[in-house]
Amino acid sequence: MLRVLAVDDEKPLLEELLYLLRSDPRVLSAEGASDATEALRRITRALETGPEGPDGIDVVFLDIHMAGLTGLDIARLLAGFARPPLIVFVTAHEGFAVQAFDLKAVDYVLKPVRPERLAEAVRRACAQLSRSAAASLEPAEAAGAATGAPSGPTAPTGPAAPAGPSVPAQRRPAPEVTVADRTAEQIAVELGGVTRFVAIADIAYVEAQGDYARLHTDEGSHLVRIPLSTLEERWAARGFVRIHRRHLVALGRIDELRLDAGTTSVRIGSAELQVSRRHARQLRDLLMRQATG
């Protein structure tokens, strides 16, 4: 069960976020802070009393644009603590995603917040806390094994049971994973320590964002730390073509090719992407071959 602090300087948005969080059965408590100063005061008190204290906070749902300190500033301050709360950014701006991931955010939720998207952020936070708890237990278990100390309650001492035939413990076989197949068909997307696999066939187009690339699917977008040029080389055989220095598109996902006053663009779903002059002829030829082939 999560103890949550939500931070937003727009009161209606904060109240809506708190309502959605308190409606989630995985959230034990959800409190609000309307500015960075109040948020830092609450978080500092939580860190002083410790994670098991009455003021403990597991996750901070944090707006980015606020008066004074921004949400990114708060996250940078928290990164200096040994056991800071997890961070989920909730913002109307996509442009800070790279910085958010560098600050180890668990998730990056865009406004307006959809209940199902917020529920996914809560799920990721729960999963991250479970992994952290399991990792903290491993050293104690290892020490117990080294000293021969039992890791669980000691059974009452009594007469020894008669020896019988030993029965080997039944272990569930580990699932066989073919890494080469998964790498060929999917791309790993990491968000706040959670790795998800996106099918390459579901990707409509890719947008360059510095040393990163944003993968666009029908369900949303994902940021990966891979240059667009690398994806262009890897996915050429899968029908992905470069149409601009910023865009790589799946040829089969193009709905329309538009020519207007000497400029060329393509429509993929609701997105219209410009085609540079150096790529326009090649793209037209590929689409013609696809249509007649």
Short mmCIF file of C-alpha atoms in Angstrom, two decimals:
data_model
loop_
_atom_site.label_atom_id
_atom_site.label_comp_id
_atom_site.label_asym_id
_atom_site.label_seq_id
_atom_site.Cartn_x
_atom_site.Cartn_y
_atom_site.Cartn_z
CA MET A 1 0.00 0.00 0.00
CA LEU A 2 1.40 3.34 -1.08
CA ARG A 3 1.67 6.54 0.93
CA VAL A 4 1.54 9.32 -1.62
CA LEU A 5 2.27 13.03 -1.73
CA ALA A 6 0.86 14.88 -4.76
CA VAL A 7 2.36 18.27 -5.63
CA ASP A 8 0.75 20.80 -7.99
CA ASP A 9 0.32 24.56 -7.71
CA GLU A 10 -2.98 24.51 -9.62
CA LYS A 11 -5.61 23.66 -7.03
CA PRO A 12 -8.27 22.12 -9.35
CA LEU A 13 -5.67 19.83 -10.93
CA LEU A 14 -4.29 18.86 -7.51
CA GLU A 15 -7.77 18.01 -6.22
CA GLU A 16 -8.50 15.90 -9.31
CA LEU A 17 -5.20 14.06 -8.95
CA LEU A 18 -5.84 13.38 -5.26
CA TYR A 19 -9.34 12.12 -6.04
CA LEU A 20 -7.99 9.62 -8.58
CA LEU A 21 -5.19 8.48 -6.29
CA ARG A 22 -7.50 7.97 -3.30
CA SER A 23 -9.81 5.91 -5.52
CA ASP A 24 -7.02 3.39 -6.17
CA PRO A 25 -7.10 0.47 -3.69
CA ARG A 26 -3.30 0.25 -3.77
CA VAL A 27 -2.99 3.74 -2.27
CA LEU A 28 -3.11 3.79 1.53
CA SER A 29 -3.05 7.58 1.83
CA ALA A 30 -2.73 10.56 -0.51
CA GLU A 31 -1.95 14.06 0.71
CA GLY A 32 -1.49 17.24 -1.31
CA ALA A 33 0.98 20.13 -1.42
CA SER A 34 0.25 23.25 -3.44
CA ASP A 35 3.82 24.51 -3.85
CA ALA A 36 7.45 23.41 -3.74
CA THR A 37 8.07 24.85 -0.27
CA GLU A 38 5.25 22.87 1.33
CA ALA A 39 6.29 19.76 -0.58
CA LEU A 40 9.88 19.98 0.64
CA ARG A 41 8.72 20.55 4.22
CA ARG A 42 6.59 17.41 4.14
CA ILE A 43 9.25 15.33 2.41
CA THR A 44 11.95 16.48 4.84
CA ARG A 45 9.76 15.50 7.79
CA ALA A 46 9.15 12.10 6.20
CA LEU A 47 12.88 11.53 5.68
CA GLU A 48 13.65 12.53 9.27
CA THR A 49 11.11 10.10 10.76
CA GLY A 50 12.19 7.30 8.43
CA PRO A 51 10.23 5.17 5.97
CA GLU A 52 8.29 3.42 8.74
CA GLY A 53 7.45 6.64 10.58
CA PRO A 54 3.99 8.19 10.77
CA ASP A 55 4.90 10.79 8.13
CA GLY A 56 6.47 8.33 5.68
CA ILE A 57 6.09 8.96 1.95
CA ASP A 58 6.62 6.22 -0.62
CA VAL A 59 5.91 8.14 -3.83
CA VAL A 60 5.72 11.80 -4.84
CA PHE A 61 3.48 12.63 -7.81
CA LEU A 62 5.16 15.84 -8.92
CA ASP A 63 4.21 18.61 -11.32
CA ILE A 64 7.11 20.19 -13.20
CA HIS A 65 6.07 23.79 -13.87
CA MET A 66 5.55 25.52 -10.52
CA ALA A 67 6.36 28.93 -9.12
CA GLY A 68 9.77 29.03 -7.46
CA LEU A 69 11.41 25.62 -7.51
CA THR A 70 10.31 23.34 -10.34
CA GLY A 71 9.50 19.66 -9.97
CA LEU A 72 12.85 18.85 -11.57
CA ASP A 73 14.60 20.97 -8.93
CA ILE A 74 12.83 19.05 -6.16
CA ALA A 75 13.79 15.71 -7.73
CA ARG A 76 17.44 16.78 -7.94
CA LEU A 77 17.41 17.72 -4.26
CA LEU A 78 15.87 14.37 -3.30
CA ALA A 79 18.47 12.48 -5.31
CA GLY A 80 21.05 13.45 -2.68
CA PHE A 81 19.33 11.41 0.05
CA ALA A 82 20.08 7.76 0.76
CA ARG A 83 16.46 6.57 0.62
CA PRO A 84 14.35 9.21 -1.10
CA PRO A 85 10.72 8.57 -2.09
CA LEU A 86 10.02 7.47 -5.65
CA ILE A 87 9.13 10.18 -8.16
CA VAL A 88 6.32 10.18 -10.73
CA PHE A 89 6.18 13.33 -12.84
CA VAL A 90 2.72 14.59 -13.82
CA THR A 91 2.98 17.37 -16.39
CA ALA A 92 1.45 18.87 -19.51
CA HIS A 93 4.86 19.07 -21.22
CA GLU A 94 6.58 16.22 -23.08
CA GLY A 95 9.85 18.10 -23.45
CA PHE A 96 11.22 17.26 -19.99
CA ALA A 97 10.99 13.47 -20.34
CA VAL A 98 14.73 12.97 -20.92
CA GLN A 99 15.63 14.93 -17.78
CA ALA A 100 12.96 13.06 -15.82
CA PHE A 101 14.36 9.67 -16.81
CA ASP A 102 17.88 10.79 -15.96
CA LEU A 103 16.55 11.59 -12.47
CA LYS A 104 15.31 7.98 -12.18
CA ALA A 105 11.62 8.83 -12.37
CA VAL A 106 9.34 5.81 -12.06
CA ASP A 107 6.95 7.24 -14.63
CA TYR A 108 6.11 10.34 -16.67
CA VAL A 109 2.36 10.99 -16.90
CA LEU A 110 1.01 13.61 -19.27
CA LYS A 111 -1.89 15.91 -18.44
CA PRO A 112 -4.82 15.73 -18.76
CA VAL A 113 -4.44 12.68 -16.55
CA ARG A 114 -6.41 9.62 -17.65
CA PRO A 115 -7.45 7.28 -14.81
CA GLU A 116 -6.08 4.20 -16.57
CA ARG A 117 -2.74 5.92 -17.20
CA LEU A 118 -2.49 6.99 -13.57
CA ALA A 119 -3.32 3.44 -12.49
CA GLU A 120 -0.38 2.21 -14.57
CA ALA A 121 1.91 4.70 -12.80
CA VAL A 122 0.70 3.39 -9.43
CA ARG A 123 1.38 -0.18 -10.61
CA ARG A 124 4.93 0.74 -11.59
CA ALA A 125 5.55 2.43 -8.26
CA CYS A 126 4.29 -0.65 -6.38
CA ALA A 127 6.52 -2.90 -8.49
CA GLN A 128 9.56 -0.70 -7.87
CA LEU A 129 8.97 -0.69 -4.10
CA SER A 130 8.57 -4.48 -4.10
CA ARG A 131 11.88 -4.90 -5.94
CA SER A 132 13.63 -2.53 -3.55
CA ALA A 133 12.26 -4.40 -0.54
CA ALA A 134 13.38 -7.75 -1.96
CA ALA A 135 16.85 -6.39 -2.70
CA SER A 136 17.23 -5.10 0.87
CA LEU A 137 16.43 -8.58 2.23
CA GLU A 138 19.04 -10.38 0.14
CA PRO A 139 22.12 -9.36 2.21
CA ALA A 140 20.41 -10.53 5.44
CA GLU A 141 19.45 -13.85 3.86
CA ALA A 142 22.98 -14.31 2.54
CA ALA A 143 24.43 -13.65 5.99
CA GLY A 144 22.06 -16.18 7.50
CA ALA A 145 23.12 -18.80 4.99
CA ALA A 146 26.81 -18.15 5.67
CA THR A 147 26.42 -18.62 9.43
CA GLY A 148 23.96 -21.46 9.19
CA ALA A 149 21.30 -19.38 10.92
CA PRO A 150 17.76 -20.30 9.97
CA SER A 151 15.96 -17.72 7.85
CA GLY A 152 12.51 -18.50 9.27
CA PRO A 153 10.89 -19.42 12.60
CA THR A 154 12.53 -22.35 14.40
CA ALA A 155 10.35 -25.43 14.72
CA PRO A 156 9.74 -26.73 18.28
CA THR A 157 12.29 -29.28 19.47
CA GLY A 158 10.90 -32.81 19.77
CA PRO A 159 11.61 -36.44 19.00
CA ALA A 160 13.14 -36.91 15.62
CA ALA A 161 10.77 -38.24 13.00
CA PRO A 162 11.70 -41.62 11.53
CA ALA A 163 13.83 -41.33 8.48
CA GLY A 164 12.08 -42.04 5.23
CA PRO A 165 12.91 -41.92 1.58
CA SER A 166 13.93 -38.46 0.50
CA VAL A 167 11.72 -36.81 -2.06
CA PRO A 168 13.38 -34.28 -4.34
CA ALA A 169 11.85 -30.83 -4.12
CA GLN A 170 9.66 -30.00 -7.06
CA ARG A 171 10.92 -26.95 -8.90
CA ARG A 172 9.08 -25.17 -11.61
CA PRO A 173 11.36 -25.10 -14.66
CA ALA A 174 12.47 -21.63 -15.65
CA PRO A 175 10.78 -20.43 -18.83
CA GLU A 176 12.99 -20.66 -21.86
CA VAL A 177 13.66 -17.24 -23.33
CA THR A 178 15.25 -16.86 -26.72
CA VAL A 179 17.04 -13.54 -26.46
CA ALA A 180 17.81 -13.35 -30.16
CA ASP A 181 14.13 -13.78 -31.08
CA ARG A 182 12.98 -11.17 -28.57
CA THR A 183 15.63 -8.69 -29.73
CA ALA A 184 14.60 -9.20 -33.35
CA GLU A 185 10.88 -8.69 -32.76
CA GLN A 186 10.79 -6.20 -29.89
CA ILE A 187 12.65 -3.25 -28.46
CA ALA A 188 13.26 -2.79 -24.73
CA VAL A 189 11.95 0.45 -23.22
CA GLU A 190 13.08 1.36 -19.71
CA LEU A 191 11.10 3.71 -17.50
CA GLY A 192 12.06 4.28 -13.88
CA GLY A 193 13.78 0.92 -13.57
CA VAL A 194 10.90 -0.98 -15.23
CA THR A 195 11.72 -2.60 -18.58
CA ARG A 196 8.89 -3.11 -21.03
CA PHE A 197 9.07 -4.67 -24.49
CA VAL A 198 7.41 -2.91 -27.43
CA ALA A 199 6.75 -4.88 -30.61
CA ILE A 200 8.56 -3.28 -33.54
CA ALA A 201 5.53 -4.07 -35.71
CA ASP A 202 3.46 -1.72 -33.51
CA ILE A 203 5.74 1.28 -34.14
CA ALA A 204 4.36 3.73 -36.73
CA TYR A 205 7.21 6.23 -36.74
CA VAL A 206 10.23 7.35 -34.74
CA GLU A 207 11.18 10.91 -33.83
CA ALA A 208 14.72 12.05 -33.03
CA GLN A 209 15.22 13.85 -29.71
CA GLY A 210 18.96 14.49 -29.40
CA ASP A 211 20.72 11.23 -28.51
CA TYR A 212 17.31 9.72 -27.80
CA ALA A 213 14.49 8.53 -30.02
CA ARG A 214 10.76 8.62 -29.34
CA LEU A 215 8.84 5.59 -30.61
CA HIS A 216 5.26 6.38 -31.62
CA THR A 217 2.62 3.63 -31.51
CA ASP A 218 -1.18 3.72 -31.66
CA GLU A 219 -1.29 3.54 -27.84
CA GLY A 220 1.27 6.24 -27.06
CA SER A 221 4.98 6.97 -27.23
CA HIS A 222 8.16 5.66 -25.60
CA LEU A 223 11.59 7.23 -25.23
CA VAL A 224 14.72 5.13 -25.79
CA ARG A 225 18.39 6.08 -25.48
CA ILE A 226 19.24 5.09 -29.06
CA PRO A 227 20.15 7.53 -31.87
CA LEU A 228 17.79 7.65 -34.84
CA SER A 229 20.64 6.71 -37.21
CA THR A 230 21.14 3.44 -35.32
CA LEU A 231 17.46 2.51 -35.58
CA GLU A 232 17.49 3.43 -39.27
CA GLU A 233 20.28 0.93 -39.90
CA ARG A 234 18.76 -1.81 -37.72
CA TRP A 235 15.21 -1.55 -39.08
CA ALA A 236 15.82 -0.90 -42.78
CA ALA A 237 14.94 -4.53 -43.57
CA ARG A 238 11.67 -4.11 -41.65
CA GLY A 239 10.42 -1.38 -43.95
CA PHE A 240 11.48 1.68 -41.94
CA VAL A 241 12.70 4.56 -44.10
CA ARG A 242 14.22 7.92 -43.27
CA ILE A 243 12.08 10.81 -44.52
CA HIS A 244 13.72 13.66 -42.61
CA ARG A 245 16.64 14.21 -40.27
CA ARG A 246 14.11 13.99 -37.43
CA HIS A 247 11.85 11.17 -38.60
CA LEU A 248 12.00 7.48 -39.45
CA VAL A 249 8.70 5.95 -40.59
CA ALA A 250 7.29 2.48 -41.17
CA LEU A 251 6.50 2.43 -44.88
CA GLY A 252 3.43 0.26 -44.39
CA ARG A 253 1.93 2.70 -41.88
CA ILE A 254 1.82 5.69 -44.26
CA ASP A 255 -1.80 6.61 -45.00
CA GLU A 256 -1.23 9.50 -47.39
CA LEU A 257 1.54 11.18 -49.36
CA ARG A 258 0.84 14.88 -49.83
CA LEU A 259 2.41 17.28 -52.34
CA ASP A 260 1.68 20.96 -51.75
CA ALA A 261 3.49 23.93 -53.30
CA GLY A 262 6.72 22.03 -53.70
CA THR A 263 6.70 20.50 -50.21
CA THR A 264 6.10 16.84 -49.44
CA SER A 265 4.58 15.36 -46.29
CA VAL A 266 3.09 12.08 -45.16
CA ARG A 267 0.14 11.37 -42.91
CA ILE A 268 0.36 8.52 -40.41
CA GLY A 269 -2.84 8.35 -38.42
CA SER A 270 -3.39 11.85 -37.06
CA ALA A 271 0.27 12.86 -37.42
CA GLU A 272 1.53 14.81 -40.43
CA LEU A 273 5.29 14.60 -40.95
CA GLN A 274 7.40 16.68 -43.32
CA VAL A 275 9.54 14.91 -45.92
CA SER A 276 12.86 16.57 -46.72
CA ARG A 277 13.74 17.20 -50.37
CA ARG A 278 16.67 14.78 -50.30
CA HIS A 279 14.35 11.94 -49.22
CA ALA A 280 11.24 12.83 -51.22
CA ARG A 281 12.12 11.05 -54.50
CA GLN A 282 13.25 7.86 -52.76
CA LEU A 283 10.08 7.80 -50.68
CA ARG A 284 7.83 8.26 -53.73
CA ASP A 285 9.66 5.45 -55.53
CA LEU A 286 9.32 3.10 -52.54
CA LEU A 287 5.60 3.85 -52.18
CA MET A 288 5.04 3.28 -55.92
CA ARG A 289 6.86 -0.05 -55.78
CA GLN A 290 4.84 -1.02 -52.72
CA ALA A 291 1.57 -0.12 -54.47
CA THR A 292 2.40 -2.04 -57.65
CA GLY A 293 4.34 -4.88 -56.02
#
